[in-house]
PDB file of C-alpha atoms in Angstrom:
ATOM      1  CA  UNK A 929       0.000   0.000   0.000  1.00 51.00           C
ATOM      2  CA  UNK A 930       1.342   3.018  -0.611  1.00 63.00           C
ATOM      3  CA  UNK A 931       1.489   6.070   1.484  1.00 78.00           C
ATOM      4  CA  UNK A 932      -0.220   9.224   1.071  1.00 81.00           C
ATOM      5  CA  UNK A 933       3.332  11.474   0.808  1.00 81.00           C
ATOM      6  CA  UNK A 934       3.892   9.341  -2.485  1.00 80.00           C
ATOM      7  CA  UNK A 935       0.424   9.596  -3.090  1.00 83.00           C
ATOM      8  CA  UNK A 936       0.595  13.229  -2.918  1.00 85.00           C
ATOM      9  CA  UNK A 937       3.979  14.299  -4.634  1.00 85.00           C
ATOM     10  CA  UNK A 938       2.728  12.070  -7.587  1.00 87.00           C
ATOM     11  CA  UNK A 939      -0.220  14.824  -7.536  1.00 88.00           C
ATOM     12  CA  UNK A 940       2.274  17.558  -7.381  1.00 89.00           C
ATOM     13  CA  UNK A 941       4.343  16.164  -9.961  1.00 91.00           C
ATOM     14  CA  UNK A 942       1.475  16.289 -12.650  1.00 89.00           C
ATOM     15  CA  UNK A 943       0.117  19.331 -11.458  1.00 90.00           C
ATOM     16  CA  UNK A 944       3.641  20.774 -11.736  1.00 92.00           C
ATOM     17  CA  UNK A 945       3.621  18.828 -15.613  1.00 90.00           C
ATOM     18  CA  UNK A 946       0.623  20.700 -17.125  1.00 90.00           C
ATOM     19  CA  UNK A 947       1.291  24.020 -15.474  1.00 89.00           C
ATOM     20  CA  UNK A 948       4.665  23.753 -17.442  1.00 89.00           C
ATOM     21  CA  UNK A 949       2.511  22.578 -20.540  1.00 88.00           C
ATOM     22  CA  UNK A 950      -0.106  25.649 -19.874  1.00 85.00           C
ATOM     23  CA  UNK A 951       2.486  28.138 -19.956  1.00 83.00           C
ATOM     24  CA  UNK A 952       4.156  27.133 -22.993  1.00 80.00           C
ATOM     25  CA  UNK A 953       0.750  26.698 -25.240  1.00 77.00           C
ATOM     26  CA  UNK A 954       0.042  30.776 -23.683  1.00 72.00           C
ATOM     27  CA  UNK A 955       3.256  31.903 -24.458  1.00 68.00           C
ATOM     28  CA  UNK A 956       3.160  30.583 -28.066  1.00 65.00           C
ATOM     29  CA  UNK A 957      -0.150  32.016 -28.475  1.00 63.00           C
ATOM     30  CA  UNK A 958       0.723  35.377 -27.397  1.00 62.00           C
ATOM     31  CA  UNK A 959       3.948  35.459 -29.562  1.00 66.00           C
ATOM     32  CA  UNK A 960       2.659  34.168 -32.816  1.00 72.00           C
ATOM     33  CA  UNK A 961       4.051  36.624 -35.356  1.00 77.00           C
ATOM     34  CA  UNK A 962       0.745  38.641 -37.155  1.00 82.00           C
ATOM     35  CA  UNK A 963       0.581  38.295 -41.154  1.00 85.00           C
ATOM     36  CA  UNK A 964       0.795  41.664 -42.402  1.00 88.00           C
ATOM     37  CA  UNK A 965       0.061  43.296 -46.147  1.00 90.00           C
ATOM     38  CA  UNK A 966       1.413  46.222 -46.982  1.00 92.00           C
ATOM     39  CA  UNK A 967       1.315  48.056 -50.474  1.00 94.00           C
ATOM     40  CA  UNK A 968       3.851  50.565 -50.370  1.00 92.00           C
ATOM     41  CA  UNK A 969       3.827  52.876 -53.386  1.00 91.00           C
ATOM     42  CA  UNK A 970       1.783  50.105 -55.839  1.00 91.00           C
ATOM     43  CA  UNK A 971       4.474  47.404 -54.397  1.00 93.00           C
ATOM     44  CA  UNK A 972       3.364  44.510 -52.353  1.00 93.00           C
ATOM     45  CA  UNK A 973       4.842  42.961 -49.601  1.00 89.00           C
ATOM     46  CA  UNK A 974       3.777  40.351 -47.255  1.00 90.00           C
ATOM     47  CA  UNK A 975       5.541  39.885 -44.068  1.00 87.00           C
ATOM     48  CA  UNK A 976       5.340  38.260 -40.271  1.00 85.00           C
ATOM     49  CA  UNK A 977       5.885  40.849 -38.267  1.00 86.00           C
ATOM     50  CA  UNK A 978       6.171  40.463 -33.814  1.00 83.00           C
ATOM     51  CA  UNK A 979       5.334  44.084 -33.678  1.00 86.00           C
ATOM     52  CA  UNK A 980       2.751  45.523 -31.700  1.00 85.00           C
ATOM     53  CA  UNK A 981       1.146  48.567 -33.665  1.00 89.00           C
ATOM     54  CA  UNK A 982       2.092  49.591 -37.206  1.00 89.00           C
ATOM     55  CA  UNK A 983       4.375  52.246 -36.577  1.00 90.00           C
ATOM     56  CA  UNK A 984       6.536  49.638 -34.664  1.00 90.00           C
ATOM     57  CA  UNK A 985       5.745  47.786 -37.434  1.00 90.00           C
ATOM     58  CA  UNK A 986       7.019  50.035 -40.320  1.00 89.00           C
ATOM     59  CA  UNK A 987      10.007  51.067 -38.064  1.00 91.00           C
ATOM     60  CA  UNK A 988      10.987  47.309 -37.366  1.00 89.00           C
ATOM     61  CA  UNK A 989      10.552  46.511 -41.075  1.00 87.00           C
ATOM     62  CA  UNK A 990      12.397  49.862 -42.005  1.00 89.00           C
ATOM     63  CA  UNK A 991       9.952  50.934 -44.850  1.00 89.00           C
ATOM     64  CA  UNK A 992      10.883  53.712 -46.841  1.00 91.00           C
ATOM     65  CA  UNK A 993       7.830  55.867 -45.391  1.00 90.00           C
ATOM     66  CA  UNK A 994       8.480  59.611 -46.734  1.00 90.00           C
ATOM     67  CA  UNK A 995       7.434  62.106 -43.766  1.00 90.00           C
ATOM     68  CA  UNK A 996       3.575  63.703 -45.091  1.00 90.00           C
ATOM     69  CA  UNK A 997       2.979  59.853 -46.246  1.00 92.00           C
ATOM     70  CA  UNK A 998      -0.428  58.830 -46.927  1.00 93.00           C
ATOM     71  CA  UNK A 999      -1.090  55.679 -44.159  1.00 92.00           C
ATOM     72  CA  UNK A1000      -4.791  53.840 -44.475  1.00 91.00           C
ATOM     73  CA  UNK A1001      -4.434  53.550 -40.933  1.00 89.00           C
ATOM     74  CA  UNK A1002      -3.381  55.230 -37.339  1.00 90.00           C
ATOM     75  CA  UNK A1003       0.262  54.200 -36.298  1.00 89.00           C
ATOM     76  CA  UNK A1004      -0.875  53.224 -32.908  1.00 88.00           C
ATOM     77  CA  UNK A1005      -2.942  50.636 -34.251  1.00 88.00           C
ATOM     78  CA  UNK A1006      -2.240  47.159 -32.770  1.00 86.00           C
ATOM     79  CA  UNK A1007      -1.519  44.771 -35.741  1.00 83.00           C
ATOM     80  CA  UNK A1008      -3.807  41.237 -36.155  1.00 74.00           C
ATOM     81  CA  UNK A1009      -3.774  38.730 -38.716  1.00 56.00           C
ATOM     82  CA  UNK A1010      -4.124  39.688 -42.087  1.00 55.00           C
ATOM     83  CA  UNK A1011      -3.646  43.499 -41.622  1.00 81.00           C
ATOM     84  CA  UNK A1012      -3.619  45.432 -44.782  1.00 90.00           C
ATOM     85  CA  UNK A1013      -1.608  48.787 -44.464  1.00 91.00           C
ATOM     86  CA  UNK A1014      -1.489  51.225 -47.534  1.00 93.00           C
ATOM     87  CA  UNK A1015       1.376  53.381 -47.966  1.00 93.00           C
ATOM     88  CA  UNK A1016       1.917  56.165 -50.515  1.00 95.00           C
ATOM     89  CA  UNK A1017       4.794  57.830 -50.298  1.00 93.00           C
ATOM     90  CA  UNK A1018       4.401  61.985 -51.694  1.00 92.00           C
ATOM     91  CA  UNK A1019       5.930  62.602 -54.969  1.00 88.00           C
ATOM     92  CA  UNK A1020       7.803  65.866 -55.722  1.00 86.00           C
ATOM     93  CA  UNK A1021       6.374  67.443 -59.213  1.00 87.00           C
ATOM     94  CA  UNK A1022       8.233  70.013 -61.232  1.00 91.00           C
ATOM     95  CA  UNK A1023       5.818  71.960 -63.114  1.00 91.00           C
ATOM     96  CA  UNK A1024       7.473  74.457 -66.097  1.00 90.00           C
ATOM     97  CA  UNK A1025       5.558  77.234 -67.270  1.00 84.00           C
TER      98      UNK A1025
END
């Protein structure tokens, strides 16, 4: 017969066992990477990004953004699977009269 302290740290053992398991299915939930479209200037680019909001995003990724860029969405924005982000860049125009 067995006791009850083997009894017991058996219990604590597999409690101890899926706690580890748990944390690990959590933590790779909550670090997936987010899919990410962007169409820079008529280009497009698809990329995993680990960024929270898209102007970590675009500064992570270094994209070419030109400052007075048109972006289709706020750069605090936290970033989910399949985000689409336009991006046009201004152009400089020389007009001769």
């Amino acid at each position: 017969m067995e006791s009850s302290m083997i009894k017991k740290a058996r219990k604590v053992r597999v409690l101890m066992i899926l706690a580890i398991v748990v944390t690990l299915s959590l933590g790779v939930f909550l670090y997936r990477g987010n899919e990410v479209t962007v169409d820079l200037d008529g280009k497009i680019y698809e990329v995993v990004s680990y960024s929270k909001t898209v102007g970590d995003f675009i500064e992570s990724e270094e994209l070419p953004v030109k400052e007075g860029a048109y972006i289709s969405v706020p750069l605090d924005t936290r970033l989910r699977d399949s985000k689409e982000i336009y991006i046009k860049n201004p152009k400089n125009y020389t007009i001769s009269v």
